[in-house]
Coordinates of C-alpha atoms (C1' of nucleotides) in Angstrom, one line a residue:
Chain A
X1 CA 12.0 1.5 9.8
X2 CA 8.6 1.5 7.4
X3 CA 6.7 -0.4 9.2
X4 CA 3.2 1.0 7.0
X5 CA 5.3 0.2 3.9
X6 CA 6.5 -3.5 5.0
X7 CA 3.4 -4.0 6.3
X8 CA 2.2 -3.3 2.2
X9 CA 4.6 -5.3 1.1
X10 CA 4.1 -8.7 3.0
X11 CA 0.7 -8.0 2.4
X12 CA 0.3 -7.5 -1.6
X13 CA 3.2 -10.8 -1.8
X14 CA 0.2 -13.2 -1.9
X15 CA -1.7 -11.9 -4.9
X16 CA -0.3 -12.3 -8.3
X17 CA -0.1 -9.3 -9.4
X18 CA 0.1 -5.6 -7.1
X19 CA -2.6 -4.6 -9.5
X20 CA -4.6 -7.6 -7.7
X21 CA -3.3 -7.1 -4.7
X22 CA -4.3 -3.1 -4.8
X23 CA -8.0 -4.7 -5.2
X24 CA -7.7 -6.3 -2.3
X25 CA -5.8 -3.9 0.2
X26 CA -8.3 -0.3 -0.8
X27 CA -5.3 0.6 -2.0
X28 CA -4.8 1.9 -5.7
X29 CA -2.2 -0.2 -7.4
X30 CA 0.9 3.3 -8.1
X31 CA 0.3 4.3 -4.2
X32 CA 1.6 -0.4 -3.5
X33 CA 4.1 -0.4 -6.3
X34 CA 5.1 2.7 -4.3
X35 CA 5.5 1.2 -0.9
X36 CA 7.2 -0.6 -2.6
X37 CA 9.5 1.1 -4.7
X38 CA 10.3 2.9 -1.3
X39 CA 11.8 0.2 0.8
X40 CA 14.2 -1.4 -1.9
X41 CA 15.4 2.8 -2.4
X42 CA 15.7 3.1 1.1
X43 CA 17.3 0.6 1.9
X44 CA 19.3 0.2 -1.6
X45 CA 17.4 -4.1 -2.0
X46 CA 16.0 -5.0 -5.1
X47 CA 12.7 -6.9 -3.9
X48 CA 11.1 -8.0 -7.0
X49 CA 12.6 -8.0 -10.8
X50 CA 10.7 -8.1 -14.3
X51 CA 9.4 -11.0 -16.0
X52 CA 7.4 -10.5 -18.7
X53 CA 4.4 -8.0 -17.9
X54 CA 4.4 -9.7 -14.4
X55 CA 6.6 -9.1 -11.8
X56 CA 8.3 -11.7 -9.3
X57 CA 10.5 -11.7 -5.9
X58 CA 13.8 -11.7 -6.3
X59 CA 16.1 -14.3 -4.3
X60 CA 16.0 -11.1 -1.0
X61 CA 12.7 -10.1 -1.8
X62 CA 11.2 -14.2 -0.8
X63 CA 13.5 -14.1 2.4
X64 CA 12.1 -10.5 3.0
X65 CA 8.5 -11.9 2.6
X66 CA 9.6 -14.8 5.7
X67 CA 11.1 -12.5 8.3
X68 CA 8.1 -10.1 7.3
X69 CA 5.8 -13.0 8.3
X70 CA 7.6 -13.9 12.2
X71 CA 7.1 -9.6 11.9
X72 CA 3.2 -9.3 11.1
X73 CA 2.3 -12.0 13.1
X74 CA 3.2 -11.1 16.3
X75 CA 2.1 -8.0 15.2
X76 CA -1.4 -9.0 14.6
X77 CA -0.8 -10.8 17.3
X78 CA -1.5 -7.6 19.4
X79 CA -4.0 -6.1 17.8
X80 CA -5.8 -9.3 19.1
X81 CA -4.2 -8.2 22.7
X82 CA -5.8 -5.1 22.7
X83 CA -8.7 -5.7 21.5
X84 CA -9.4 -8.3 24.1
X85 CA -8.6 -6.1 27.2
X86 CA -11.0 -3.1 24.6
X87 CA -13.0 -1.5 27.1
X88 CA -15.5 -0.3 23.9
X89 CA -18.9 -1.2 23.5
X90 CA -19.5 -4.0 21.0
X91 CA -20.3 -2.5 17.8
X92 CA -24.5 -3.0 17.2
X93 CA -24.8 -4.1 14.4
X94 CA -28.2 -4.2 12.3
X95 CA -29.4 -7.3 9.4
X96 CA -32.7 -7.1 7.7
X97 CA -34.6 -10.4 7.1
X98 CA -32.9 -11.2 3.7
X99 CA -31.4 -13.7 1.4
X100 CA -27.7 -12.9 3.0
X101 CA -28.8 -12.6 6.3
X102 CA -26.8 -16.3 7.4
X103 CA -24.4 -15.5 5.5
X104 CA -23.3 -11.3 6.6
X105 CA -23.8 -13.3 10.3
X106 CA -21.0 -15.8 9.1
X107 CA -18.5 -13.4 8.0
X108 CA -18.9 -11.5 11.4
X109 CA -18.8 -13.7 13.9
X110 CA -16.3 -15.9 12.6
X111 CA -13.2 -16.9 14.6
X112 CA -10.6 -15.6 12.2
X113 CA -12.3 -12.0 12.9
X114 CA -12.5 -12.0 17.1
X115 CA -10.7 -8.5 16.2
X116 CA -13.7 -6.6 17.1
X117 CA -17.1 -7.0 19.0
X118 CA -20.5 -7.4 17.8
X119 CA -23.4 -7.4 18.5
X120 CA -26.7 -8.2 15.9
X121 CA -29.7 -7.0 16.0
X122 CA -32.5 -8.0 12.8
X123 CA -35.7 -6.7 11.6
X124 CA -37.1 -5.1 7.7
X125 CA -35.5 -2.7 6.7
X126 CA -38.2 0.0 8.2
X127 CA -37.2 -1.2 11.8
X128 CA -33.6 -1.0 11.0
X129 CA -33.8 2.7 9.9
X130 CA -35.2 3.5 13.0
X131 CA -33.3 1.8 15.3
X132 CA -30.6 3.3 13.3
X133 CA -32.1 7.3 13.4
X134 CA -32.1 6.9 17.8
X135 CA -28.8 5.6 17.6
X136 CA -30.2 1.7 18.6
X137 CA -27.9 -0.2 16.0
X138 CA -24.5 1.8 15.6
X139 CA -24.5 0.8 11.5
X140 CA -27.4 -1.1 9.8
X141 CA -25.4 -3.5 6.8
X142 CA -28.1 -4.1 3.8
X143 CA -28.1 -3.6 -0.2
X144 CA -28.5 0.0 -1.5
X145 CA -31.8 1.2 -0.3
X146 CA -33.7 4.6 -0.8
X147 CA -34.3 4.8 3.5
X148 CA -31.3 4.4 3.6
X149 CA -30.4 7.3 1.6
X150 CA -30.2 10.7 3.9
X151 CA -27.0 7.7 5.9
X152 CA -23.6 7.8 5.6
X153 CA -22.4 4.2 4.0
X154 CA -19.4 2.2 2.8
X155 CA -19.8 -0.2 0.5
X156 CA -19.1 -3.7 0.9
X157 CA -19.4 -5.6 -1.3
X158 CA -21.5 -6.9 -5.2
X159 CA -23.9 -9.3 -4.7
X160 CA -25.4 -11.1 -8.1
X161 CA -28.2 -13.5 -8.2
X162 CA -27.7 -16.6 -10.0
X163 CA -29.0 -20.2 -10.6
X164 CA -28.4 -22.6 -8.8
X165 CA -29.2 -26.5 -10.1
X166 CA -27.6 -30.0 -9.1
X167 CA -25.1 -31.0 -11.6
X168 CA -27.0 -33.6 -13.4
X169 CA -30.6 -31.7 -13.1
X170 CA -30.4 -30.0 -16.4
X171 CA -27.6 -28.4 -18.7
X172 CA -25.6 -25.2 -17.5
X173 CA -26.7 -23.6 -20.8
X174 CA -30.2 -23.0 -20.8
X175 CA -32.7 -21.3 -23.3
X176 CA -36.0 -19.8 -23.5
X177 CA -38.3 -22.3 -24.4
X178 CA -36.4 -24.9 -22.0
X179 CA -37.5 -23.6 -19.2
X180 CA -41.0 -25.1 -19.3
X181 CA -38.7 -28.5 -19.0
X182 CA -37.9 -27.4 -15.1
X183 CA -39.1 -26.4 -11.4
X184 CA -38.0 -23.2 -9.7
X185 CA -37.7 -23.1 -5.9
X186 CA -39.7 -21.4 -4.2
X187 CA -38.3 -19.2 -1.5
X188 CA -41.1 -17.5 1.1
X189 CA -43.5 -14.9 -0.4
X190 CA -42.0 -11.3 -0.1
X191 CA -38.9 -12.1 -0.2
X192 CA -36.4 -10.4 -2.4
X193 CA -35.2 -14.1 -4.4
X194 CA -39.3 -14.9 -5.0
X195 CA -40.5 -10.9 -5.7
X196 CA -38.0 -11.5 -8.2
X197 CA -38.6 -14.4 -10.0
X198 CA -42.2 -12.8 -9.9
X199 CA -41.5 -10.3 -11.9
X200 CA -39.8 -12.2 -14.0
X201 CA -43.6 -12.4 -16.0
X202 CA -41.9 -15.8 -17.8
X203 CA -45.4 -17.7 -18.4
X204 CA -43.4 -21.0 -18.8
X205 CA -42.2 -21.2 -15.4
X206 CA -43.4 -23.8 -12.9
X207 CA -42.5 -23.6 -8.6
X208 CA -41.6 -26.1 -6.3
X209 CA -43.8 -26.0 -3.1
X210 CA -42.5 -23.2 -0.7
X211 CA -40.0 -23.0 1.4
X212 CA -38.5 -20.6 4.5
X213 CA -35.1 -21.0 4.1
X214 CA -32.1 -20.7 2.1
X215 CA -30.8 -23.5 3.3
X216 CA -34.7 -25.3 2.6
X217 CA -34.5 -24.1 -0.6
X218 CA -30.8 -25.5 -1.2
X219 CA -31.6 -28.9 0.0
X220 CA -34.5 -29.0 -2.3
X221 CA -31.6 -27.9 -5.0
X222 CA -29.0 -31.1 -4.1
X223 CA -32.6 -33.6 -4.4
X224 CA -33.0 -32.3 -8.0
X225 CA -36.2 -29.9 -6.9
X226 CA -35.7 -27.6 -10.0
X227 CA -33.4 -24.7 -9.6
X228 CA -32.6 -21.9 -7.4
X229 CA -32.1 -18.7 -7.9
X230 CA -29.6 -17.7 -5.6
X231 CA -26.9 -14.7 -4.3
X232 CA -24.0 -15.9 -6.2
X233 CA -21.6 -15.3 -2.7
X234 CA -23.5 -17.9 -1.1
X235 CA -23.4 -20.2 -4.4
X236 CA -19.6 -19.6 -4.0
X237 CA -18.6 -22.5 -1.9
X238 CA -21.3 -24.1 -3.2
X239 CA -20.0 -24.6 -6.6
X240 CA -16.5 -25.0 -5.4
X241 CA -17.7 -28.2 -4.1
X242 CA -19.2 -29.7 -7.2
X243 CA -22.2 -30.6 -5.3
X244 CA -23.7 -27.2 -7.5
X245 CA -23.4 -26.4 -10.9
X246 CA -24.9 -22.5 -12.2
X247 CA -26.9 -22.4 -14.8
X248 CA -27.1 -19.5 -17.5
X249 CA -30.5 -18.7 -18.7
X250 CA -31.2 -16.5 -22.1
X251 CA -32.4 -13.3 -21.1
X252 CA -33.1 -14.6 -18.0
X253 CA -33.0 -11.0 -15.7
X254 CA -29.3 -10.0 -14.0
X255 CA -29.9 -8.7 -10.7
X256 CA -26.7 -7.4 -8.6
X257 CA -27.1 -5.8 -4.9
X258 CA -24.7 -3.8 -4.1
X259 CA -24.3 -4.1 0.3
X260 CA -23.5 -1.0 2.0
X261 CA -23.0 -0.4 5.7
X262 CA -24.2 2.6 6.6
X263 CA -24.2 4.6 9.3
X264 CA -24.6 7.7 11.0
X265 CA -22.8 10.8 9.6
X266 CA -22.5 12.5 13.2
X267 CA -20.5 8.9 14.6
X268 CA -17.8 10.9 16.1
X269 CA -16.6 8.1 18.0
X270 CA -12.7 7.3 17.7
X271 CA -12.7 4.0 17.1
X272 CA -15.4 4.2 14.8
X273 CA -13.4 5.2 11.7
X274 CA -11.7 1.2 12.9
X275 CA -14.1 -0.7 13.0
X276 CA -15.6 0.4 9.7
X277 CA -12.6 -0.8 8.1
X278 CA -11.7 -3.3 9.4
X279 CA -15.3 -5.3 8.6
X280 CA -15.2 -3.7 5.1
X281 CA -11.5 -5.4 5.2
X282 CA -13.2 -8.7 6.5
X283 CA -16.2 -8.8 3.5
X284 CA -12.7 -7.9 1.1
X285 CA -11.0 -10.8 2.3
X286 CA -13.7 -13.3 2.3
X287 CA -15.2 -12.4 -0.4
Chain B
X1 CA -2.8 -1.4 13.4
X2 CA -0.5 1.8 13.6
X3 CA 2.5 0.5 14.6
X4 CA 4.3 4.1 14.4
X5 CA 2.5 4.8 17.3
X6 CA 3.5 1.5 18.9
X7 CA 6.9 1.9 17.9
X8 CA 7.4 5.1 19.7
X9 CA 5.2 4.2 22.9
X10 CA 7.5 0.8 22.8
X11 CA 11.3 3.4 22.7
X12 CA 9.7 5.9 25.3
X13 CA 8.8 3.2 27.8
X14 CA 12.4 2.8 28.6
X15 CA 13.2 6.5 30.3
X16 CA 11.3 7.9 33.5
X17 CA 8.9 10.3 31.8
X18 CA 7.5 10.9 28.4
X19 CA 9.3 14.6 28.4
X20 CA 12.7 12.4 29.1
X21 CA 11.3 9.8 26.3
X22 CA 10.5 12.6 24.2
X23 CA 14.5 14.4 23.8
X24 CA 16.0 11.1 23.5
X25 CA 13.6 10.2 20.4
X26 CA 13.9 14.0 18.9
X27 CA 10.2 14.6 18.8
X28 CA 8.8 16.8 20.7
X29 CA 7.0 15.5 23.9
X30 CA 2.9 16.8 22.9
X31 CA 4.0 13.9 19.3
X32 CA 4.5 11.9 21.5
X33 CA 2.1 12.1 24.2
X34 CA -0.5 12.1 21.3
X35 CA 1.4 8.7 19.5
X36 CA 0.6 6.9 22.8
X37 CA -3.6 8.3 23.2
X38 CA -3.6 7.3 20.0
X39 CA -2.9 3.6 20.9
X40 CA -5.2 3.9 23.6
X41 CA -8.6 5.5 21.8
X42 CA -8.0 3.1 18.7
X43 CA -8.3 0.1 21.5
X44 CA -10.1 1.2 24.3
X45 CA -7.2 0.2 26.9
X46 CA -4.8 2.3 28.9
X47 CA -1.8 2.2 28.5
X48 CA -0.7 5.0 31.3
X49 CA -1.8 5.9 34.6
X50 CA -1.3 9.3 36.9
X51 CA 0.5 9.7 39.3
X52 CA 1.2 12.4 41.3
X53 CA 2.5 14.5 38.1
X54 CA 3.9 11.6 36.5
X55 CA 2.7 8.6 34.5
X56 CA 3.2 5.2 35.4
X57 CA 3.0 1.6 32.6
X58 CA -0.7 0.1 33.8
X59 CA -0.6 -3.6 33.9
X60 CA -2.2 -3.4 30.2
X61 CA 0.7 -1.5 29.3
X62 CA 3.6 -4.0 30.7
X63 CA 1.9 -6.5 29.2
X64 CA 2.2 -4.8 26.1
X65 CA 5.7 -4.2 26.6
X66 CA 6.2 -7.2 26.8
X67 CA 4.9 -8.0 23.2
X68 CA 6.6 -5.4 21.3
X69 CA 9.9 -6.9 22.1
X70 CA 9.3 -9.4 20.7
X71 CA 7.7 -7.4 17.8
X72 CA 10.6 -5.0 17.3
X73 CA 13.3 -7.1 17.7
X74 CA 12.6 -8.9 14.8
X75 CA 11.5 -5.2 13.1
X76 CA 15.2 -4.7 14.2
X77 CA 16.1 -7.5 12.5
X78 CA 14.7 -7.2 9.5
X79 CA 16.8 -3.7 9.0
X80 CA 20.0 -5.1 9.4
X81 CA 19.2 -8.2 7.2
X82 CA 18.4 -5.3 4.4
X83 CA 21.4 -3.5 5.0
X84 CA 23.6 -6.4 5.2
X85 CA 22.3 -7.1 1.4
X86 CA 22.3 -3.4 0.9
X87 CA 23.7 -2.3 -2.6
X88 CA 24.6 1.3 -1.3
X89 CA 27.9 2.1 -0.8
X90 CA 29.1 3.0 1.8
X91 CA 28.7 6.2 3.6
X92 CA 32.6 8.3 3.1
X93 CA 32.8 10.6 6.4
X94 CA 35.4 12.6 6.8
X95 CA 36.9 13.8 10.7
X96 CA 39.4 16.6 12.0
X97 CA 42.4 14.6 14.0
X98 CA 40.7 16.8 16.8
X99 CA 40.5 16.0 20.4
X100 CA 37.1 14.3 19.7
X101 CA 38.7 11.9 16.8
X102 CA 38.7 8.7 18.7
X103 CA 35.4 9.6 20.4
X104 CA 33.5 10.1 16.6
X105 CA 35.0 6.9 15.4
X106 CA 34.0 4.7 18.7
X107 CA 30.6 5.9 18.0
X108 CA 30.6 5.5 14.3
X109 CA 32.6 2.2 13.7
X110 CA 30.3 0.3 16.4
X111 CA 29.1 -3.0 16.8
X112 CA 25.8 -2.3 17.9
X113 CA 25.6 0.7 14.9
X114 CA 26.1 -2.3 11.7
X115 CA 23.4 -0.1 10.2
X116 CA 25.0 1.3 8.3
X117 CA 29.1 0.9 5.6
X118 CA 30.8 3.5 6.5
X119 CA 34.0 4.5 5.4
X120 CA 35.7 7.3 7.5
X121 CA 39.1 9.9 6.0
X122 CA 41.0 12.6 8.0
X123 CA 42.7 15.1 7.3
X124 CA 42.7 19.2 8.4
X125 CA 39.4 21.7 8.0
X126 CA 40.9 22.0 5.1
X127 CA 41.5 19.1 3.5
X128 CA 37.7 18.2 4.8
X129 CA 36.2 20.7 3.2
X130 CA 38.3 20.2 0.2
X131 CA 37.0 16.7 -0.8
X132 CA 33.3 17.1 0.1
X133 CA 33.5 20.4 -1.9
X134 CA 34.4 17.2 -4.7
X135 CA 32.0 15.2 -3.4
X136 CA 35.3 12.3 -2.8
X137 CA 33.2 12.1 1.0
X138 CA 29.7 12.0 1.8
X139 CA 29.8 13.5 4.9
X140 CA 31.8 16.1 7.8
X141 CA 31.8 15.5 11.3
X142 CA 33.2 18.5 13.4
X143 CA 32.8 21.6 15.4
X144 CA 31.2 24.2 14.2
X145 CA 33.5 25.8 11.7
X146 CA 33.4 29.0 9.3
X147 CA 34.7 26.9 6.3
X148 CA 31.9 24.6 6.5
X149 CA 29.1 28.0 6.6
X150 CA 28.5 27.2 2.6
X151 CA 26.7 23.9 3.5
X152 CA 24.4 21.8 4.5
X153 CA 24.7 20.8 8.7
X154 CA 22.5 19.2 10.9
X155 CA 23.9 19.6 15.0
X156 CA 25.5 16.0 16.8
X157 CA 26.0 17.2 20.1
X158 CA 26.7 20.3 22.0
X159 CA 30.6 19.3 23.7
X160 CA 31.9 21.9 26.4
X161 CA 35.7 22.0 27.8
X162 CA 36.3 20.7 31.4
X163 CA 39.4 20.8 33.6
X164 CA 39.8 16.9 34.1
X165 CA 42.5 15.6 37.5
X166 CA 42.9 12.5 39.5
X167 CA 40.4 13.0 43.1
X168 CA 43.2 12.6 45.1
X169 CA 44.9 15.6 43.0
X170 CA 43.7 18.8 43.9
X171 CA 40.0 19.9 45.4
X172 CA 37.0 20.0 43.0
X173 CA 36.8 23.2 43.3
X174 CA 39.7 26.0 42.9
X175 CA 39.6 29.5 43.2
X176 CA 42.1 31.0 40.8
X177 CA 44.4 32.4 42.8
X178 CA 45.1 28.6 44.2
X179 CA 46.1 28.0 39.9
X180 CA 50.0 27.7 40.9
X181 CA 49.4 25.0 43.0
X182 CA 49.1 22.6 40.4
X183 CA 50.2 22.3 36.6
X184 CA 48.2 21.9 33.6
X185 CA 48.6 18.7 30.9
X186 CA 49.9 20.4 27.5
X187 CA 48.5 18.9 24.5
X188 CA 50.7 19.2 21.2
X189 CA 50.9 22.8 20.0
X190 CA 48.2 23.9 17.4
X191 CA 45.8 21.6 18.7
X192 CA 42.7 23.3 19.9
X193 CA 42.6 22.5 23.5
X194 CA 46.4 23.8 24.0
X195 CA 45.1 26.9 22.4
X196 CA 42.5 27.3 24.4
X197 CA 44.8 26.7 27.4
X198 CA 47.3 29.6 25.7
X199 CA 44.3 31.9 24.9
X200 CA 43.7 31.8 28.8
X201 CA 46.3 33.8 29.8
X202 CA 46.2 32.9 33.4
X203 CA 49.9 34.3 34.5
X204 CA 50.0 32.0 37.2
X205 CA 49.8 28.7 35.0
X206 CA 52.4 26.1 34.8
X207 CA 52.4 22.8 31.9
X208 CA 53.9 19.4 31.8
X209 CA 55.9 18.2 29.1
X210 CA 53.9 17.9 25.7
X211 CA 51.8 15.2 25.3
X212 CA 50.9 14.5 22.0
X213 CA 47.8 12.1 22.7
X214 CA 44.5 12.2 24.6
X215 CA 45.6 8.9 25.8
X216 CA 49.0 9.7 26.6
X217 CA 47.3 13.2 28.2
X218 CA 45.0 10.7 30.6
X219 CA 48.1 8.5 31.5
X220 CA 49.4 11.9 33.3
X221 CA 46.7 12.8 34.1
X222 CA 45.6 9.9 36.3
X223 CA 49.5 9.9 37.6
X224 CA 48.4 12.7 39.0
X225 CA 51.0 14.3 36.9
X226 CA 48.1 18.1 36.6
X227 CA 44.8 19.1 35.2
X228 CA 43.7 18.1 31.2
X229 CA 41.6 20.0 29.9
X230 CA 39.3 17.5 28.2
X231 CA 35.7 17.0 26.1
X232 CA 33.4 15.9 28.5
X233 CA 31.8 14.2 27.0
X234 CA 34.9 12.4 26.7
X235 CA 35.0 12.6 30.6
X236 CA 32.1 10.9 31.4
X237 CA 32.7 7.6 31.8
X238 CA 36.0 8.2 33.4
X239 CA 34.3 10.9 36.1
X240 CA 31.9 7.9 36.2
X241 CA 34.1 5.4 36.8
X242 CA 35.5 7.3 39.5
X243 CA 39.4 7.0 38.5
X244 CA 39.0 11.3 37.9
X245 CA 37.1 13.8 39.1
X246 CA 35.7 17.0 37.7
X247 CA 37.6 20.4 38.7
X248 CA 36.2 23.0 38.4
X249 CA 37.8 26.1 37.8
X250 CA 36.5 29.6 39.2
X251 CA 36.6 32.5 36.7
X252 CA 37.3 29.6 33.8
X253 CA 36.6 30.2 30.6
X254 CA 33.6 28.1 29.7
X255 CA 34.6 26.6 26.0
X256 CA 31.6 25.4 23.9
X257 CA 32.1 23.5 20.3
X258 CA 28.7 22.3 18.8
X259 CA 29.4 19.1 16.6
X260 CA 27.9 19.2 13.0
X261 CA 27.6 16.8 10.4
X262 CA 28.0 18.7 6.9
X263 CA 26.6 17.8 4.1
X264 CA 26.6 18.9 -0.1
X265 CA 22.5 20.6 -0.2
X266 CA 22.4 18.9 -3.5
X267 CA 22.4 15.6 -2.2
X268 CA 19.0 14.4 -3.3
X269 CA 20.3 10.0 -2.5
X270 CA 17.4 9.3 -1.2
X271 CA 18.6 7.0 1.4
X272 CA 21.3 10.1 2.2
X273 CA 18.3 11.6 4.8
X274 CA 17.6 7.9 5.7
X275 CA 21.9 8.0 6.7
X276 CA 22.1 11.3 7.9
X277 CA 19.0 10.5 10.8
X278 CA 20.1 7.0 12.1
X279 CA 23.5 8.2 12.6
X280 CA 22.2 11.2 14.9
X281 CA 20.0 9.2 16.1
X282 CA 23.2 7.3 17.0
X283 CA 24.5 10.0 18.3
X284 CA 22.1 10.8 20.6
X285 CA 21.8 7.2 21.5
X286 CA 26.0 7.4 23.1
X287 CA 26.7 10.7 24.7
Chain C
dC1 C1' -5.5 -4.4 -27.5
dA2 C1' -5.8 -5.9 -23.1
dA3 C1' -3.1 -6.4 -18.7
dT4 C1' 0.7 -4.4 -15.9
dA5 C1' 3.4 -2.1 -13.8
dT6 C1' 5.7 2.7 -13.9
dT7 C1' 5.7 8.4 -13.8
dA8 C1' 3.9 12.8 -13.4
dC9 C1' 0.6 15.8 -10.1
dG10 C1' -2.9 18.1 -7.8
dT11 C1' -5.1 16.9 -3.4
dT12 C1' -6.3 15.2 1.5
dC13 C1' -4.9 14.5 5.7
dT14 C1' -1.4 12.8 9.1
dA15 C1' 2.6 13.9 12.2
dC16 C1' 4.4 17.6 14.1
dG17 C1' 6.0 21.2 16.9
dT18 C1' 5.4 26.2 19.3
dA19 C1' 2.6 27.6 22.4
dA20 C1' -0.8 28.5 25.9
dC21 C1' -3.3 25.5 29.4
dG22 C1' -3.3 22.3 34.0
dA23 C1' -1.5 19.7 37.2
dT24 C1' 0.9 18.2 41.3
dT25 C1' 4.6 19.0 44.7
Chain D
dA1 C1' 8.0 27.9 41.6
dA2 C1' 9.1 23.9 39.2
dT3 C1' 8.2 20.0 35.6
dC4 C1' 5.4 16.8 33.9
dG5 C1' 0.9 15.5 31.3
dT6 C1' -2.6 17.8 27.8
dT7 C1' -4.7 20.7 24.5
dA8 C1' -5.2 23.8 20.8
dC9 C1' -3.9 25.2 16.3
dG10 C1' -1.4 26.3 12.4
dT11 C1' 1.4 24.4 8.6
dA12 C1' 5.4 20.7 6.2
dG13 C1' 5.0 16.8 3.9
dA14 C1' 3.9 11.9 3.6
dA15 C1' 0.2 8.9 1.4
dC16 C1' -2.5 9.1 -1.5
dG17 C1' -5.7 9.5 -5.8
dT18 C1' -6.8 9.8 -10.9
dA19 C1' -4.9 10.3 -14.5
dA20 C1' -1.5 9.8 -18.7
dT21 C1' 2.7 7.2 -20.0
dA22 C1' 5.2 2.4 -21.0
dT23 C1' 6.3 -2.2 -21.6
dT24 C1' 4.8 -6.5 -22.8
dG25 C1' 1.7 -10.8 -24.4

DNA sequence: CAATATTACGTTCTACGTAACGATT
DNA sequence: AATCGTTACGTAGAACGTAATATTG
């Protein structure tokens, strides 16, 4: 039977609509529909039924999902087994020391992501670029950068910078004139975040004492020492926990960074493609 | 992961060589090799190792097979489930009343072959052809026939006619001059088998009393009443059991019939192709 | 109009078969 | 020489994406 289509059917079932599922599964939505239609036509069963402009699983569809759960749990176990036995070299990944470093590390060095072995190297953009050229690392993960224009790239995620505060520190919407009432947490000189704030050039912005890491900045923010400009991805769980709120500031610069996975085009190793796909997939799952 | 390649790897593991496996799996042997190489390269594992001009599973390969057993048992269960829920019509199969009728029925109506529903109709060649034209049956299974030249066809198996006897009835190799010492079992007039014997035109051949069915003929043969010209496919298990032997007769006509599955070309139903494939597969498995 | 699913169609790439080659007995 | 497995290469078809087309709220 067509286990390829069945896998898409199974994976899609976790999302409320095929459209949303298709985004997460990195496939166009017509292609996803096709997989499901394939199964339905091959076996003469109805897996989904129309429900307004949505579709919902039929009882047969639900039964099938249950069986698929057993099936693909075993398939994943097998993949894990093979990765454990793999003689492939670990993938050498380069990162820059930036705001999102810990975040990316957390995704790559993760219990649920044990499917490929990874070796991390950090450095500034120039160093990482050099390592990549000399093939001392296999890939680099960093925001879009001119230094990497001549490498192959695969987009991993978009990261927007947003302001965080303790929920009691200020309103969740501030006008320009209100800015003087609050402090902004100052990151280390030269850091991307700090550069953005410096370039903002708002006359009435005052800064807290300088901190060196994201963790320190968060601590200050939690104790109502100021507003903190932070990666939206890192902010997500913080906001969800209720300990922090997003603060929208009138006319503040909207900064979005697209993070890419860069690598040499001539990378001809067969399994390289699978590595790229799995990393990309892991990021999509997490974000 | 690539479950398509994994399935071929698993299915192939039941055969002593990839060459033999490829025949049974209806795939060329380079293609089968490719599937296994794919897995090996994707995951950086060695599944087979060279062993003279053969290859044998490595310990990792063997472990993988064990895990695959669980996986594909579940996959087969799911396929079975879907077939049970199927709203597809049963496949209407036409057969002629010929020597191999029971044999074909046994394959199609079989506990292990519950994957598709089947409805059998029997008749003479003309009737079956007419039913097929009028789409009262979906497919016909019978030896190559001019009446069916304008239908689409898919070869199922080759059937050769061979002589059987009780092991004590005669030698397993007879010269022309020895024929007069033995009887030949006579099937019903007009039957394919009997036509062959009639056309043989050996002056010194004598016949037993006429029988009407394969079963009757076998009984006579078992009780040493004569030699029986029989489908090699039906004969296989009889010879293996030791109750019968094959007798090679000098200059006897070698009659081979290719059995085909005939159907209308305009058969556009999506699942039809899968049915054809499964029937074809079932025949290959059995023979 | 916005959000969803479906249909149509052209393109890319995988899976496959054929044929030639290599290795072992 | 026969029997496997492997490599090379061209081709058919599947899988996919884009774009256009329903359908519902």
